[in-house]
Structures are given as structure tokens and as C-alpha cells.
Amino acid sequence: SGSEIAIATSPDFSSKQLLSSIRRAVKTLDVMIYQITGPDIADELLALAKRGVAIRLLVSSSIFGKTDCVAANALYTRLAAAAPSITIFKTTRHYTYSHQKFWTVDGEEVGWSTGNWGPSDFPASSGGSGSVQYPVHGQSGWIKLNRDFTLYVKDPHVVQAFQVVFDGDWDSGKTFPSPVYPWTQNYTVACGNGD
């Protein structure tokens, strides 16, 4: 069969597209991402875990901004407490930051984005049926939003290429000079140099 490709922009209806993608998971969801800070996205991950979907999160071992770092660690704490079946690992310290953002769904679909899974890139308000009109900077009701692009692809060869990267960076063979480690309450993501 042929490939299916879809492109979405953020903020617009980005959350709707993302949630639709991850809701299609029946068996597995592997996510390699800089950070996750969206409570609505955490809700979806917890719902998937409750349905028995095996979820592996490979998140950056360091986050530059303190506010984002604190929010990410709080979200990972919530996920770990509510769904111990969600496996959270931090990327190797071999890299300063692991800034990629991609996910595979059941080995059949890959999504990759310029945005992290959080309110500024995938605002919960964009999860409805249509495009949302956000106030212009400086106007009443303005919120911090980023312009991002997300590509969704259903093609076995493309998905396999991303899965190989994920599995290689998961590094169960401990091949990196600095191995990956599980995220735990005592070994959280390091907060970096700025905000």
C-alpha cells in the first residue's frame, strides 16, 4: 500500500491532530521528545495506559529553561504515580539536550514535530472541531504560543527508520559512553542554564 502523509500547523487545531494520532495506539506508543508539559496530553497518555497500551517515553535528560523543566518533572511525577506501566527514561548525557520530537504508533505511523508536547505548541484549546483564533500579542487574552509544524506519516519504511533511532537511543545494550537511565523521583530531568 502507499504512504499517507498529513501536515498540521500549530497552534491552530494542532492539539486535535496530535491527540487523534496518539489515540490510534492499540499496542504501543514510543515517544522521543525534549519535554512534555501539557496536562491534557498527560491525561491522554494515562487513558492509553489504562487501555493497556505499552508506552515508552524517552525524554531529554536536561531542559534549558527552569520553568519548562519544573513543569516537565511535575508531569513525569504525575505519570509515574498514576501509571507505573508508562516507562520513562532520560536520554544519554552524551548530548547536552535531546531536542528531537517524534513518536511511533503501533509501528505503523510516525509523527514528528518542531514543537514539544505542551501548551505553547499544542494548546488544549486547539483540540476542538475547528481552528481557534488567538488574540494578537499585546491584546487582552494573549497567551504564549509557538508556530510549529507537525508531519504525520503512515509508511512502513519511514516508521521503521524512526523506530530504529528510538530503539538505538533507548540503548538497552548500554553502548553510549553515558548510558540512559530511568526517570525517577530521585533522578529527575536536570534543569539547565536559562529561563
PDB file of N, CA and C in Angstrom, residues 105-170:
ATOM      1  N   VAL A 105       3.412   5.019  16.502  1.00  0.00           N
ATOM      2  CA  VAL A 105       2.151   4.445  16.978  1.00  0.00           C
ATOM      3  C   VAL A 105       2.010   3.052  16.383  1.00  0.00           C
ATOM      4  N   ASP A 106       2.068   2.046  17.233  1.00  0.00           N
ATOM      5  CA  ASP A 106       1.886   0.650  16.832  1.00  0.00           C
ATOM      6  C   ASP A 106       2.807   0.216  15.701  1.00  0.00           C
ATOM      7  N   GLY A 107       3.933   0.891  15.534  1.00  0.00           N
ATOM      8  CA  GLY A 107       4.851   0.554  14.459  1.00  0.00           C
ATOM      9  C   GLY A 107       4.291   0.826  13.075  1.00  0.00           C
ATOM     10  N   GLU A 108       3.170   1.581  12.996  1.00  0.00           N
ATOM     11  CA  GLU A 108       2.508   1.812  11.718  1.00  0.00           C
ATOM     12  C   GLU A 108       2.475   3.282  11.313  1.00  0.00           C
ATOM     13  N   GLU A 109       2.688   4.165  12.251  1.00  0.00           N
ATOM     14  CA  GLU A 109       2.587   5.606  11.984  1.00  0.00           C
ATOM     15  C   GLU A 109       3.685   6.316  12.759  1.00  0.00           C
ATOM     16  N   VAL A 110       4.230   7.362  12.160  1.00  0.00           N
ATOM     17  CA  VAL A 110       5.186   8.207  12.862  1.00  0.00           C
ATOM     18  C   VAL A 110       4.718   9.654  12.748  1.00  0.00           C
ATOM     19  N   GLY A 111       4.879  10.379  13.846  1.00  0.00           N
ATOM     20  CA  GLY A 111       4.652  11.811  13.825  1.00  0.00           C
ATOM     21  C   GLY A 111       5.928  12.485  14.270  1.00  0.00           C
ATOM     22  N   TRP A 112       6.281  13.576  13.617  1.00  0.00           N
ATOM     23  CA  TRP A 112       7.401  14.348  14.129  1.00  0.00           C
ATOM     24  C   TRP A 112       7.112  15.812  13.966  1.00  0.00           C
ATOM     25  N   SER A 113       7.612  16.577  14.951  1.00  0.00           N
ATOM     26  CA  SER A 113       7.173  17.952  15.090  1.00  0.00           C
ATOM     27  C   SER A 113       8.324  18.866  15.456  1.00  0.00           C
ATOM     28  N   THR A 114       8.140  20.136  15.170  1.00  0.00           N
ATOM     29  CA  THR A 114       9.075  21.153  15.656  1.00  0.00           C
ATOM     30  C   THR A 114       8.698  21.592  17.069  1.00  0.00           C
ATOM     31  N   GLY A 115       7.523  21.177  17.548  1.00  0.00           N
ATOM     32  CA  GLY A 115       7.053  21.610  18.867  1.00  0.00           C
ATOM     33  C   GLY A 115       7.048  20.499  19.890  1.00  0.00           C
ATOM     34  N   ASN A 116       7.257  20.898  21.139  1.00  0.00           N
ATOM     35  CA  ASN A 116       7.138  19.970  22.263  1.00  0.00           C
ATOM     36  C   ASN A 116       5.673  19.746  22.588  1.00  0.00           C
ATOM     37  N   TRP A 117       5.402  18.716  23.383  1.00  0.00           N
ATOM     38  CA  TRP A 117       4.032  18.422  23.778  1.00  0.00           C
ATOM     39  C   TRP A 117       3.672  19.270  24.995  1.00  0.00           C
ATOM     40  N   GLY A 118       3.326  20.515  24.748  1.00  0.00           N
ATOM     41  CA  GLY A 118       2.978  21.427  25.821  1.00  0.00           C
ATOM     42  C   GLY A 118       2.042  22.514  25.350  1.00  0.00           C
ATOM     43  N   PRO A 119       1.594  23.354  26.278  1.00  0.00           N
ATOM     44  CA  PRO A 119       0.585  24.374  25.982  1.00  0.00           C
ATOM     45  C   PRO A 119       0.988  25.417  24.934  1.00  0.00           C
ATOM     46  N   SER A 120       2.257  25.730  24.800  1.00  0.00           N
ATOM     47  CA  SER A 120       2.640  26.755  23.826  1.00  0.00           C
ATOM     48  C   SER A 120       2.708  26.209  22.400  1.00  0.00           C
ATOM     49  N   ASP A 121       2.830  24.901  22.255  1.00  0.00           N
ATOM     50  CA  ASP A 121       2.940  24.270  20.940  1.00  0.00           C
ATOM     51  C   ASP A 121       1.665  23.522  20.547  1.00  0.00           C
ATOM     52  N   PHE A 122       1.045  22.862  21.515  1.00  0.00           N
ATOM     53  CA  PHE A 122      -0.193  22.115  21.307  1.00  0.00           C
ATOM     54  C   PHE A 122      -1.195  22.551  22.382  1.00  0.00           C
ATOM     55  N   PRO A 123      -1.709  23.788  22.280  1.00  0.00           N
ATOM     56  CA  PRO A 123      -2.608  24.275  23.334  1.00  0.00           C
ATOM     57  C   PRO A 123      -3.891  23.448  23.404  1.00  0.00           C
ATOM     58  N   ALA A 124      -4.320  23.152  24.624  1.00  0.00           N
ATOM     59  CA  ALA A 124      -5.534  22.352  24.814  1.00  0.00           C
ATOM     60  C   ALA A 124      -6.729  22.985  24.110  1.00  0.00           C
ATOM     61  N   SER A 125      -6.747  24.301  24.016  1.00  0.00           N
ATOM     62  CA  SER A 125      -7.869  24.994  23.371  1.00  0.00           C
ATOM     63  C   SER A 125      -7.954  24.697  21.876  1.00  0.00           C
ATOM     64  N   SER A 126      -6.895  24.114  21.293  1.00  0.00           N
ATOM     65  CA  SER A 126      -6.916  23.791  19.860  1.00  0.00           C
ATOM     66  C   SER A 126      -7.389  22.364  19.613  1.00  0.00           C
ATOM     67  N   GLY A 127      -7.974  21.744  20.629  1.00  0.00           N
ATOM     68  CA  GLY A 127      -8.426  20.362  20.496  1.00  0.00           C
ATOM     69  C   GLY A 127      -9.846  20.216  20.001  1.00  0.00           C
ATOM     70  N   GLY A 128     -10.522  21.325  19.707  1.00  0.00           N
ATOM     71  CA  GLY A 128     -11.916  21.277  19.271  1.00  0.00           C
ATOM     72  C   GLY A 128     -12.069  20.936  17.803  1.00  0.00           C
ATOM     73  N   SER A 129     -13.256  21.215  17.296  1.00  0.00           N
ATOM     74  CA  SER A 129     -13.586  20.811  15.931  1.00  0.00           C
ATOM     75  C   SER A 129     -13.094  21.778  14.857  1.00  0.00           C
ATOM     76  N   GLY A 130     -12.729  22.986  15.232  1.00  0.00           N
ATOM     77  CA  GLY A 130     -12.292  23.943  14.219  1.00  0.00           C
ATOM     78  C   GLY A 130     -11.041  24.679  14.630  1.00  0.00           C
ATOM     79  N   SER A 131     -10.617  25.583  13.765  1.00  0.00           N
ATOM     80  CA  SER A 131      -9.452  26.407  14.036  1.00  0.00           C
ATOM     81  C   SER A 131      -9.806  27.453  15.094  1.00  0.00           C
ATOM     82  N   VAL A 132      -8.861  27.759  15.961  1.00  0.00           N
ATOM     83  CA  VAL A 132      -9.071  28.729  17.030  1.00  0.00           C
ATOM     84  C   VAL A 132      -8.400  30.040  16.643  1.00  0.00           C
ATOM     85  N   GLN A 133      -9.070  31.137  16.881  1.00  0.00           N
ATOM     86  CA  GLN A 133      -8.488  32.458  16.646  1.00  0.00           C
ATOM     87  C   GLN A 133      -7.923  32.953  17.978  1.00  0.00           C
ATOM     88  N   TYR A 134      -6.617  33.136  18.050  1.00  0.00           N
ATOM     89  CA  TYR A 134      -5.965  33.589  19.269  1.00  0.00           C
ATOM     90  C   TYR A 134      -5.704  35.083  19.187  1.00  0.00           C
ATOM     91  N   PRO A 135      -5.822  35.801  20.325  1.00  0.00           N
ATOM     92  CA  PRO A 135      -5.547  37.248  20.324  1.00  0.00           C
ATOM     93  C   PRO A 135      -4.100  37.542  19.929  1.00  0.00           C
ATOM     94  N   VAL A 136      -3.912  38.650  19.261  1.00  0.00           N
ATOM     95  CA  VAL A 136      -2.601  39.114  18.839  1.00  0.00           C
ATOM     96  C   VAL A 136      -1.810  39.563  20.067  1.00  0.00           C
ATOM     97  N   HIS A 137      -0.479  39.407  20.006  1.00  0.00           N
ATOM     98  CA  HIS A 137       0.390  39.829  21.111  1.00  0.00           C
ATOM     99  C   HIS A 137       0.055  41.258  21.522  1.00  0.00           C
ATOM    100  N   GLY A 138      -0.085  41.458  22.815  1.00  0.00           N
ATOM    101  CA  GLY A 138      -0.405  42.777  23.347  1.00  0.00           C
ATOM    102  C   GLY A 138      -1.886  42.990  23.576  1.00  0.00           C
ATOM    103  N   GLN A 139      -2.737  42.159  22.963  1.00  0.00           N
ATOM    104  CA  GLN A 139      -4.173  42.278  23.170  1.00  0.00           C
ATOM    105  C   GLN A 139      -4.603  41.476  24.383  1.00  0.00           C
ATOM    106  N   SER A 140      -5.738  41.855  24.930  1.00  0.00           N
ATOM    107  CA  SER A 140      -6.313  41.148  26.069  1.00  0.00           C
ATOM    108  C   SER A 140      -6.515  39.675  25.713  1.00  0.00           C
ATOM    109  N   GLY A 141      -6.156  38.796  26.614  1.00  0.00           N
ATOM    110  CA  GLY A 141      -6.320  37.367  26.406  1.00  0.00           C
ATOM    111  C   GLY A 141      -5.170  36.693  25.677  1.00  0.00           C
ATOM    112  N   TRP A 142      -4.130  37.469  25.316  1.00  0.00           N
ATOM    113  CA  TRP A 142      -2.987  36.882  24.617  1.00  0.00           C
ATOM    114  C   TRP A 142      -2.328  35.835  25.494  1.00  0.00           C
ATOM    115  N   ILE A 143      -1.919  34.724  24.889  1.00  0.00           N
ATOM    116  CA  ILE A 143      -1.157  33.689  25.591  1.00  0.00           C
ATOM    117  C   ILE A 143       0.076  33.349  24.755  1.00  0.00           C
ATOM    118  N   LYS A 144       1.084  32.827  25.421  1.00  0.00           N
ATOM    119  CA  LYS A 144       2.326  32.455  24.736  1.00  0.00           C
ATOM    120  C   LYS A 144       2.070  31.229  23.858  1.00  0.00           C
ATOM    121  N   LEU A 145       2.266  31.394  22.555  1.00  0.00           N
ATOM    122  CA  LEU A 145       2.084  30.309  21.599  1.00  0.00           C
ATOM    123  C   LEU A 145       3.250  30.291  20.632  1.00  0.00           C
ATOM    124  N   ASN A 146       3.566  29.129  20.117  1.00  0.00           N
ATOM    125  CA  ASN A 146       4.629  28.984  19.131  1.00  0.00           C
ATOM    126  C   ASN A 146       4.042  28.531  17.798  1.00  0.00           C
ATOM    127  N   ARG A 147       4.691  28.915  16.729  1.00  0.00           N
ATOM    128  CA  ARG A 147       4.323  28.432  15.400  1.00  0.00           C
ATOM    129  C   ARG A 147       5.168  27.200  15.131  1.00  0.00           C
ATOM    130  N   ASP A 148       4.521  26.078  14.968  1.00  0.00           N
ATOM    131  CA  ASP A 148       5.203  24.818  14.738  1.00  0.00           C
ATOM    132  C   ASP A 148       4.533  24.056  13.612  1.00  0.00           C
ATOM    133  N   PHE A 149       5.248  23.069  13.122  1.00  0.00           N
ATOM    134  CA  PHE A 149       4.729  22.193  12.092  1.00  0.00           C
ATOM    135  C   PHE A 149       4.894  20.751  12.544  1.00  0.00           C
ATOM    136  N   THR A 150       3.908  19.925  12.217  1.00  0.00           N
ATOM    137  CA  THR A 150       3.953  18.507  12.555  1.00  0.00           C
ATOM    138  C   THR A 150       3.616  17.712  11.308  1.00  0.00           C
ATOM    139  N   LEU A 151       4.392  16.683  11.082  1.00  0.00           N
ATOM    140  CA  LEU A 151       4.206  15.804   9.938  1.00  0.00           C
ATOM    141  C   LEU A 151       3.799  14.429  10.451  1.00  0.00           C
ATOM    142  N   TYR A 152       2.734  13.880   9.898  1.00  0.00           N
ATOM    143  CA  TYR A 152       2.247  12.542  10.241  1.00  0.00           C
ATOM    144  C   TYR A 152       2.407  11.662   9.009  1.00  0.00           C
ATOM    145  N   VAL A 153       3.064  10.516   9.167  1.00  0.00           N
ATOM    146  CA  VAL A 153       3.325   9.641   8.031  1.00  0.00           C
ATOM    147  C   VAL A 153       2.957   8.206   8.382  1.00  0.00           C
ATOM    148  N   LYS A 154       2.218   7.577   7.478  1.00  0.00           N
ATOM    149  CA  LYS A 154       1.955   6.138   7.562  1.00  0.00           C
ATOM    150  C   LYS A 154       2.668   5.517   6.379  1.00  0.00           C
ATOM    151  N   ASP A 155       3.835   4.986   6.645  1.00  0.00           N
ATOM    152  CA  ASP A 155       4.653   4.314   5.642  1.00  0.00           C
ATOM    153  C   ASP A 155       5.595   3.398   6.408  1.00  0.00           C
ATOM    154  N   PRO A 156       5.559   2.096   6.157  1.00  0.00           N
ATOM    155  CA  PRO A 156       6.357   1.172   6.965  1.00  0.00           C
ATOM    156  C   PRO A 156       7.854   1.458   6.946  1.00  0.00           C
ATOM    157  N   HIS A 157       8.384   1.924   5.820  1.00  0.00           N
ATOM    158  CA  HIS A 157       9.820   2.190   5.735  1.00  0.00           C
ATOM    159  C   HIS A 157      10.206   3.418   6.559  1.00  0.00           C
ATOM    160  N   VAL A 158       9.394   4.451   6.496  1.00  0.00           N
ATOM    161  CA  VAL A 158       9.659   5.670   7.269  1.00  0.00           C
ATOM    162  C   VAL A 158       9.511   5.384   8.762  1.00  0.00           C
ATOM    163  N   VAL A 159       8.443   4.695   9.134  1.00  0.00           N
ATOM    164  CA  VAL A 159       8.224   4.359  10.544  1.00  0.00           C
ATOM    165  C   VAL A 159       9.391   3.525  11.073  1.00  0.00           C
ATOM    166  N   GLN A 160       9.842   2.553  10.306  1.00  0.00           N
ATOM    167  CA  GLN A 160      10.950   1.695  10.730  1.00  0.00           C
ATOM    168  C   GLN A 160      12.229   2.500  10.954  1.00  0.00           C
ATOM    169  N   ALA A 161      12.481   3.479  10.094  1.00  0.00           N
ATOM    170  CA  ALA A 161      13.676   4.311  10.268  1.00  0.00           C
ATOM    171  C   ALA A 161      13.636   5.055  11.601  1.00  0.00           C
ATOM    172  N   PHE A 162      12.492   5.597  11.951  1.00  0.00           N
ATOM    173  CA  PHE A 162      12.362   6.292  13.236  1.00  0.00           C
ATOM    174  C   PHE A 162      12.416   5.316  14.408  1.00  0.00           C
ATOM    175  N   GLN A 163      11.828   4.134  14.234  1.00  0.00           N
ATOM    176  CA  GLN A 163      11.848   3.144  15.311  1.00  0.00           C
ATOM    177  C   GLN A 163      13.275   2.690  15.598  1.00  0.00           C
ATOM    178  N   VAL A 164      14.085   2.561  14.563  1.00  0.00           N
ATOM    179  CA  VAL A 164      15.492   2.186  14.747  1.00  0.00           C
ATOM    180  C   VAL A 164      16.221   3.255  15.567  1.00  0.00           C
ATOM    181  N   VAL A 165      15.954   4.521  15.275  1.00  0.00           N
ATOM    182  CA  VAL A 165      16.568   5.604  16.062  1.00  0.00           C
ATOM    183  C   VAL A 165      16.108   5.532  17.507  1.00  0.00           C
ATOM    184  N   PHE A 166      14.799   5.376  17.711  1.00  0.00           N
ATOM    185  CA  PHE A 166      14.279   5.295  19.085  1.00  0.00           C
ATOM    186  C   PHE A 166      14.926   4.135  19.837  1.00  0.00           C
ATOM    187  N   ASP A 167      14.874   2.951  19.246  1.00  0.00           N
ATOM    188  CA  ASP A 167      15.416   1.763  19.925  1.00  0.00           C
ATOM    189  C   ASP A 167      16.918   1.901  20.171  1.00  0.00           C
ATOM    190  N   GLY A 168      17.636   2.494  19.219  1.00  0.00           N
ATOM    191  CA  GLY A 168      19.071   2.700  19.406  1.00  0.00           C
ATOM    192  C   GLY A 168      19.366   3.669  20.535  1.00  0.00           C
ATOM    193  N   ASP A 169      18.585   4.745  20.612  1.00  0.00           N
ATOM    194  CA  ASP A 169      18.803   5.721  21.683  1.00  0.00           C
ATOM    195  C   ASP A 169      18.240   5.254  23.023  1.00  0.00           C
ATOM    196  N   TRP A 170      17.296   4.328  23.008  1.00  0.00           N
ATOM    197  CA  TRP A 170      16.818   3.714  24.260  1.00  0.00           C
ATOM    198  C   TRP A 170      17.994   2.979  24.889  1.00  0.00           C
TER     199      TRP A 170
END
